[in-house]
Coordinates of C-alpha atoms in Angstrom, one line a residue:
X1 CA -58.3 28.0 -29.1
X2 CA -59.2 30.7 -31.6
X3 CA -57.7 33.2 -29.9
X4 CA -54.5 31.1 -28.7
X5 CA -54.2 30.3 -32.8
X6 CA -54.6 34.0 -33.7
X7 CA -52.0 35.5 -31.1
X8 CA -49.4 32.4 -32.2
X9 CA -49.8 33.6 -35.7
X10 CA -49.2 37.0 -34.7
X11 CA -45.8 36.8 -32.8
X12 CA -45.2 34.4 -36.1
X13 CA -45.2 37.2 -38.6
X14 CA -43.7 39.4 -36.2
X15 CA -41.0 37.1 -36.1
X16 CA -40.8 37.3 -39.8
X17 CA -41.5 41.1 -40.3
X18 CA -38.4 41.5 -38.1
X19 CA -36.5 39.1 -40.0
X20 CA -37.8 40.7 -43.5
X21 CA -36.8 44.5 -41.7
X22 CA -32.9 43.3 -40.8
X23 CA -32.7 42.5 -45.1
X24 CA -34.6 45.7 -46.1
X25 CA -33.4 48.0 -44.0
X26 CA -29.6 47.5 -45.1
X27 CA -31.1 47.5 -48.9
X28 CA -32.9 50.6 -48.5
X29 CA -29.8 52.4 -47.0
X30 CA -27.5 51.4 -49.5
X31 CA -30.2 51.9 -52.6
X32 CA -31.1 55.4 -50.9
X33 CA -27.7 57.1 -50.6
X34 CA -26.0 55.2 -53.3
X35 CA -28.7 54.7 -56.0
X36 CA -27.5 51.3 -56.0
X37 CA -29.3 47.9 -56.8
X38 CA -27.8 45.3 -55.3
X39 CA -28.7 42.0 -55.9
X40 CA -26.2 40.1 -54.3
X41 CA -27.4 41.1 -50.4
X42 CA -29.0 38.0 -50.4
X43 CA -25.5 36.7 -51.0
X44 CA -24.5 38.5 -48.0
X45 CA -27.2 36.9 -46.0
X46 CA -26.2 33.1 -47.4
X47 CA -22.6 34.3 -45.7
X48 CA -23.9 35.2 -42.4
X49 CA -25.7 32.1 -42.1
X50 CA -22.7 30.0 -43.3
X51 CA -20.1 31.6 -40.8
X52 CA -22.6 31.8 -38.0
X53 CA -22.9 28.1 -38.0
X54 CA -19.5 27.0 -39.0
X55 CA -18.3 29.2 -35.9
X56 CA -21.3 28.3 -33.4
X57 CA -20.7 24.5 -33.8
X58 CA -16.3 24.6 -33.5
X59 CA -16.9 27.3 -30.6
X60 CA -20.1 25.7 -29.2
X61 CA -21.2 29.6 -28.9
X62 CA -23.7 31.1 -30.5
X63 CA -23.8 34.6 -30.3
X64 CA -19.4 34.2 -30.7
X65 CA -21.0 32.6 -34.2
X66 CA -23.3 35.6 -34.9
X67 CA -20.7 38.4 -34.3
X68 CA -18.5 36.1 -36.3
X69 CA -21.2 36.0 -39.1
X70 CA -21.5 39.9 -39.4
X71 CA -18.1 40.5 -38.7
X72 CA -17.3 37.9 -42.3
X73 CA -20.4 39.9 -44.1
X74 CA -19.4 43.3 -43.2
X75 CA -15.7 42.4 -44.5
X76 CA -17.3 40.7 -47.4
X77 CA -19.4 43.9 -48.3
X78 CA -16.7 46.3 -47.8
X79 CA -14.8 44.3 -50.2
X80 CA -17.3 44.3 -52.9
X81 CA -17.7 47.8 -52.8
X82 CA -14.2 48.4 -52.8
X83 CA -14.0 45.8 -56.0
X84 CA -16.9 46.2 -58.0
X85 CA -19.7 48.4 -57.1
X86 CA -17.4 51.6 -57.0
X87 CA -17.4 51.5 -60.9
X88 CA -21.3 50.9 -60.9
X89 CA -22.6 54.4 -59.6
X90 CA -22.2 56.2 -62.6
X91 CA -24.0 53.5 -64.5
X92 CA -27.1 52.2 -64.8
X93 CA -29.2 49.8 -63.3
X94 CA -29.0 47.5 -66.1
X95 CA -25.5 47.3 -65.4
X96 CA -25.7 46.8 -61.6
X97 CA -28.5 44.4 -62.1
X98 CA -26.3 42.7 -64.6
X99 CA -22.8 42.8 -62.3
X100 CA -24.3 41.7 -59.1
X101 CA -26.3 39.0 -60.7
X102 CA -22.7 37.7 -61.3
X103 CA -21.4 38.4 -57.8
X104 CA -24.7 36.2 -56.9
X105 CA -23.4 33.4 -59.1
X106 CA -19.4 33.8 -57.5
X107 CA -20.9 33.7 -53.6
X108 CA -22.8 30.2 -54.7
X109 CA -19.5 28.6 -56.6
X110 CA -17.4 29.4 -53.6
X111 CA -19.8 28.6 -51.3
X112 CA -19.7 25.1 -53.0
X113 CA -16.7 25.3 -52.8
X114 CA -15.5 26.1 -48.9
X115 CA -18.8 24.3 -47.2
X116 CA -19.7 22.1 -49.9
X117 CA -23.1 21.6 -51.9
X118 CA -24.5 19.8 -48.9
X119 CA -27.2 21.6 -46.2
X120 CA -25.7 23.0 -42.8
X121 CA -28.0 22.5 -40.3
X122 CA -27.6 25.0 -36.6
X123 CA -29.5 23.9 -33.6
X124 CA -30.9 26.7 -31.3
X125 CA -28.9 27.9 -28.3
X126 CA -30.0 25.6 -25.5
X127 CA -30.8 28.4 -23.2
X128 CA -33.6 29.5 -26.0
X129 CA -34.7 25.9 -26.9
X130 CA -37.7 26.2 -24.5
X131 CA -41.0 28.3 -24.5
X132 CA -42.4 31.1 -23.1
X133 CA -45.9 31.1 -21.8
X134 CA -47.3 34.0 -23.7
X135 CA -51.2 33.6 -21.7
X136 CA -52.1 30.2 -20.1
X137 CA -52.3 28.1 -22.7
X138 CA -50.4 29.3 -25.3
X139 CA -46.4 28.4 -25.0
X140 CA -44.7 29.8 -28.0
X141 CA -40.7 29.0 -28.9
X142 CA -38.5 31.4 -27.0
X143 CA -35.7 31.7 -29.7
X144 CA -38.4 33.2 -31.9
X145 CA -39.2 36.0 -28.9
X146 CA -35.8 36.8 -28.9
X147 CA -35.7 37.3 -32.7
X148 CA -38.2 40.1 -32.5
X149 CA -36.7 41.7 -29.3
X150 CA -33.2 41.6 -31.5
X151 CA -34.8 42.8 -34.3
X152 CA -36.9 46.0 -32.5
X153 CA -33.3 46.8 -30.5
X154 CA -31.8 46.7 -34.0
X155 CA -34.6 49.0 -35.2
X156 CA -34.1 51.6 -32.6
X157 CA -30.2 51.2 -32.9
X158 CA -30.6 52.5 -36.4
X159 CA -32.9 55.1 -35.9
X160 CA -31.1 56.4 -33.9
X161 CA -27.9 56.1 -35.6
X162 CA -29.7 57.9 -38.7
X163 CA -31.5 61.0 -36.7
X164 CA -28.9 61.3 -33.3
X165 CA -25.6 60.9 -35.0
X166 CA -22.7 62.7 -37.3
X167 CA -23.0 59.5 -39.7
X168 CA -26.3 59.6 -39.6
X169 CA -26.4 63.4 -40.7
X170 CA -23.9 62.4 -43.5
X171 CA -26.0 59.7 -44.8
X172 CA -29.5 61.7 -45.3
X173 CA -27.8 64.4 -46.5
X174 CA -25.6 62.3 -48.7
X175 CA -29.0 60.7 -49.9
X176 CA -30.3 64.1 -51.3
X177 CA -27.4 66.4 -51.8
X178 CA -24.4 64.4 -52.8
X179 CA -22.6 66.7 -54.5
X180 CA -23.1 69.7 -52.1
X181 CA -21.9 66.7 -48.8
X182 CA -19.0 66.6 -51.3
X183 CA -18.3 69.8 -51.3
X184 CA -18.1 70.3 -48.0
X185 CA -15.2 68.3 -47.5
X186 CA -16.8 65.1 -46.7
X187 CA -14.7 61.8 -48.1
X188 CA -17.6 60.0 -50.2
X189 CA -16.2 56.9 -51.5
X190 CA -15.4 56.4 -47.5
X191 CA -19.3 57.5 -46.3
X192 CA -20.5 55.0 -49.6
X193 CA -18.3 52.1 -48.3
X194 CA -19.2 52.4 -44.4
X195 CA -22.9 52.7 -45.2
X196 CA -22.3 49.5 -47.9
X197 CA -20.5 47.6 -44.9
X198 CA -23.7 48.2 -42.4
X199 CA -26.0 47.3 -45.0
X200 CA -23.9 43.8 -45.5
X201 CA -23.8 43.5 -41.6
X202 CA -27.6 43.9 -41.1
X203 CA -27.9 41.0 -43.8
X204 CA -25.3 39.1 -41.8
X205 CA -26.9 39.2 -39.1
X206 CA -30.6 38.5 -40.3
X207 CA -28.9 35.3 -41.7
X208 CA -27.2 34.4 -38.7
X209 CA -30.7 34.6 -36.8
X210 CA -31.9 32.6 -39.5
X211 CA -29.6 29.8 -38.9
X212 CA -31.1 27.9 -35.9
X213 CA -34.5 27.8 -38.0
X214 CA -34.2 27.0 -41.9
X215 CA -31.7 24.6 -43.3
X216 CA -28.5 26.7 -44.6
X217 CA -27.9 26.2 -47.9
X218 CA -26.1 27.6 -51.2
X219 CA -28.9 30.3 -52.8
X220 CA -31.0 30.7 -49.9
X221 CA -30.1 34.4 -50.0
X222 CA -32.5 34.5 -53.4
X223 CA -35.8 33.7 -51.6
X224 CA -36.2 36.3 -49.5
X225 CA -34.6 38.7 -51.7
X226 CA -37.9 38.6 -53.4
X227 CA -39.5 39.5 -50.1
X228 CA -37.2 42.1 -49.2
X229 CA -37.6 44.0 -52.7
X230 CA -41.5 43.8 -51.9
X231 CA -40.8 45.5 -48.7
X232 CA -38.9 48.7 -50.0
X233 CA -41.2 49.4 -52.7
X234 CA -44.3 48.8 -49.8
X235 CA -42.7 51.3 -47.1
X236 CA -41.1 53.6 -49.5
X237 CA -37.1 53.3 -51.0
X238 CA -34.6 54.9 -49.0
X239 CA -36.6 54.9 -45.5
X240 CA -35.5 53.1 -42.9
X241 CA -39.3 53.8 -41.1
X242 CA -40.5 52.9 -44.2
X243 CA -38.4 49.6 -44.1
X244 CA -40.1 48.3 -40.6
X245 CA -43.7 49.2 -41.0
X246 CA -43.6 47.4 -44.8
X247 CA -41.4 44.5 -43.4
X248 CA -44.2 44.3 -40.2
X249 CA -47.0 44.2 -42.7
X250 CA -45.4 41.8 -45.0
X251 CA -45.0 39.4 -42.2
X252 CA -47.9 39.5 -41.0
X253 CA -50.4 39.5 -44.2
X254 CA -48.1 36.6 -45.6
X255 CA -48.7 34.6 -42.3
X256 CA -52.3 35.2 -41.5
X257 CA -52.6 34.0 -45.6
X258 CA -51.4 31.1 -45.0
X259 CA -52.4 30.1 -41.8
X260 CA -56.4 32.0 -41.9
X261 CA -56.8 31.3 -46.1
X262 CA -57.4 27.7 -45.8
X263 CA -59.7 27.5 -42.6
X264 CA -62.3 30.3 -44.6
X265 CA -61.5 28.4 -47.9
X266 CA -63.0 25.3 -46.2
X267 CA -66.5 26.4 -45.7
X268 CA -66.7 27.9 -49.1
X269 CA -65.1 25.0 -50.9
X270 CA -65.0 21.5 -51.0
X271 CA -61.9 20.3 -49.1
X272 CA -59.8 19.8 -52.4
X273 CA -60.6 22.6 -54.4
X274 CA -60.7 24.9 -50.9
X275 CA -57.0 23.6 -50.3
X276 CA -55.6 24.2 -53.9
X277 CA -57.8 27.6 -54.0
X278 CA -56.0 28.5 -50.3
X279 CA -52.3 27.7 -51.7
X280 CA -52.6 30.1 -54.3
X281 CA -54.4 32.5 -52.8
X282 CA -51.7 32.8 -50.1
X283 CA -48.7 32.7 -51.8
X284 CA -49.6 36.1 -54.2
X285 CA -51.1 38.0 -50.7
X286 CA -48.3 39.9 -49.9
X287 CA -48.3 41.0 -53.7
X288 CA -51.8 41.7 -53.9
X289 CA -50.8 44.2 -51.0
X290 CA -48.0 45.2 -52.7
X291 CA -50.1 46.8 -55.6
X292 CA -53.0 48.2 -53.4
X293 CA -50.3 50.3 -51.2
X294 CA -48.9 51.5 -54.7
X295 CA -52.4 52.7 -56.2
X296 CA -52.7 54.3 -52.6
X297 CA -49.1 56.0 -52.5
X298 CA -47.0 55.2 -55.3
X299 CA -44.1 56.0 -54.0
X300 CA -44.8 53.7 -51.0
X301 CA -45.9 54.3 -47.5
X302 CA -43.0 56.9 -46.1
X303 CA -41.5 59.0 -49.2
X304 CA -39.0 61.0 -46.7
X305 CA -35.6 59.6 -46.3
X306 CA -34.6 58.9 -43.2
X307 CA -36.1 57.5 -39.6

């Protein structure tokens, strides 16, 4: 049973890591190359979510409602950076923190707004309602499988986008030598937008796989915001390699806290105190790792932009 437990918990923050990698890894592209903090990716993740259901449940398709949901947070990314983040690069952080704290507060009004203030709620596909027998023993819910296969495809996708292709060539080099890229003939404001518009479709799409598990609601973008941030600083800002092995980490410390904490707090603790003890314990985990990996490497796990 122990082992059973331990390998359910696993594919668990797997599941999560990968979830956690689809956020950071569009963050990390768009803070590398652009310098850019953008708090309103959550925002773009809310939207994802939204669409994906809205379209799943008229269309009674689901992967119709996740290409839909990218599609509307692409769009809705390339508009922002068209709008307001274009007149935020030569400013600093203060400001961007400042403006995309508002475009956080605009996504939630119109959100009210379009889907109203009450909770969507997505079921999963019905072909990925059932479980997979992992080992004899141990079924486990195959829509979460197929979250961390989508999420490792995704991963490779954009390595190899980043180290195979033109783009890819123009975004590290864009994230080091801006002015020289310019130089060169290369349209910037169009390379800033198209990397923007990925970013906001990786944070469409984390949402959409979302969907079928939390309840979809207006600032649910916010909460793992917080996680993401936790991830770029723990792999390193601006790498994409950087963004997986911190999101895999994250995942996995933050579920092994919470599942592992209270079993070991038991046999130290009275039940009460060992259950209070346990909930704290595990919610600050991933942040406790967070400063050990920055006394290690300050700069985070993978400094080199990139793959």
């Amino acid at each position: 049973m122990t082992v059973v437990l331990f390998l359910e918990q696993t594919l668990n923050g797997l599941q999560q890591g990968v979830m956690l990698f689809l956020m950071a890894a569009g963050l990390t592209l768009v803070f590398g190359i652009m310098h850019l903090i953008n708090l309103a990716h959550g925002s773009l993740y809310m939207l994802g979510a939204y669409v994906t259901a809205t379209v799943t449940m008229a269309s009674g398709n689901f992967f119709l409602g996740v290409m839909a949901g990218m599609a509307a947070a692409g769009l809705a990314g390339v508009v922002i950076e068209l709008v307001a983040m274009r007149r935020l690069y030569a400013r600093d952080h203060l400001d961007q923190v400042l403006a995309t704290f508002g475009i956080i507060l605009t996504f939630n009004e119109l959100t009210k707004i379009i889907w109203g203030p009450q909770a969507l709620f997505l079921s999963t596909p019905e072909w990925l309602s059932g479980t997979v027998e992992i080992i004899p023993g141990a079924p486990y819910p195959a829509y979460r499988l197929f979250i961390i296969f989508a999420g490792l495809v995704v991963a490779i996708l954009l390595r190899h986008l980043i180290v195979n292709t033109r783009l890819g060539m123009l975004i590290r080099a864009g994230a080091t030598h801006r002015e020289t890229v310019g130089a060169m003939g290369v349209d910037i404001d169009r390379l800033f937008t198209v990397v923007f518009a990925i970013g906001a479709m990786l944070a469409g799409l984390a949402g959409a796989m979302a969907g079928p598990m939390l309840a979809i609601e207006v600032g649910m973008g916010e909460q793992i915001l917080i996680l993401t941030f936790v991830v770029i600083i723990i792999g390193g800002i601006g790498s994409v390699r950087g963004a997986l092995v911190g999101a895999l980490l994250v995942g996995l410390v933050d579920t092994y806290g919470r599942a592992f904490l209270p079993v070991i707090m038991r046999n130290l603790f009275e039940p009460s105190v060992a259950d209070n003890v346990a909930a704290s314990l595990s919610s600050i985990t991933i942040y406790l790792l967070m400063a050990l990996v920055l006394i290690w490497r300050p700069r985070g796990l993978f400094q080199a932009y990139g793959s």
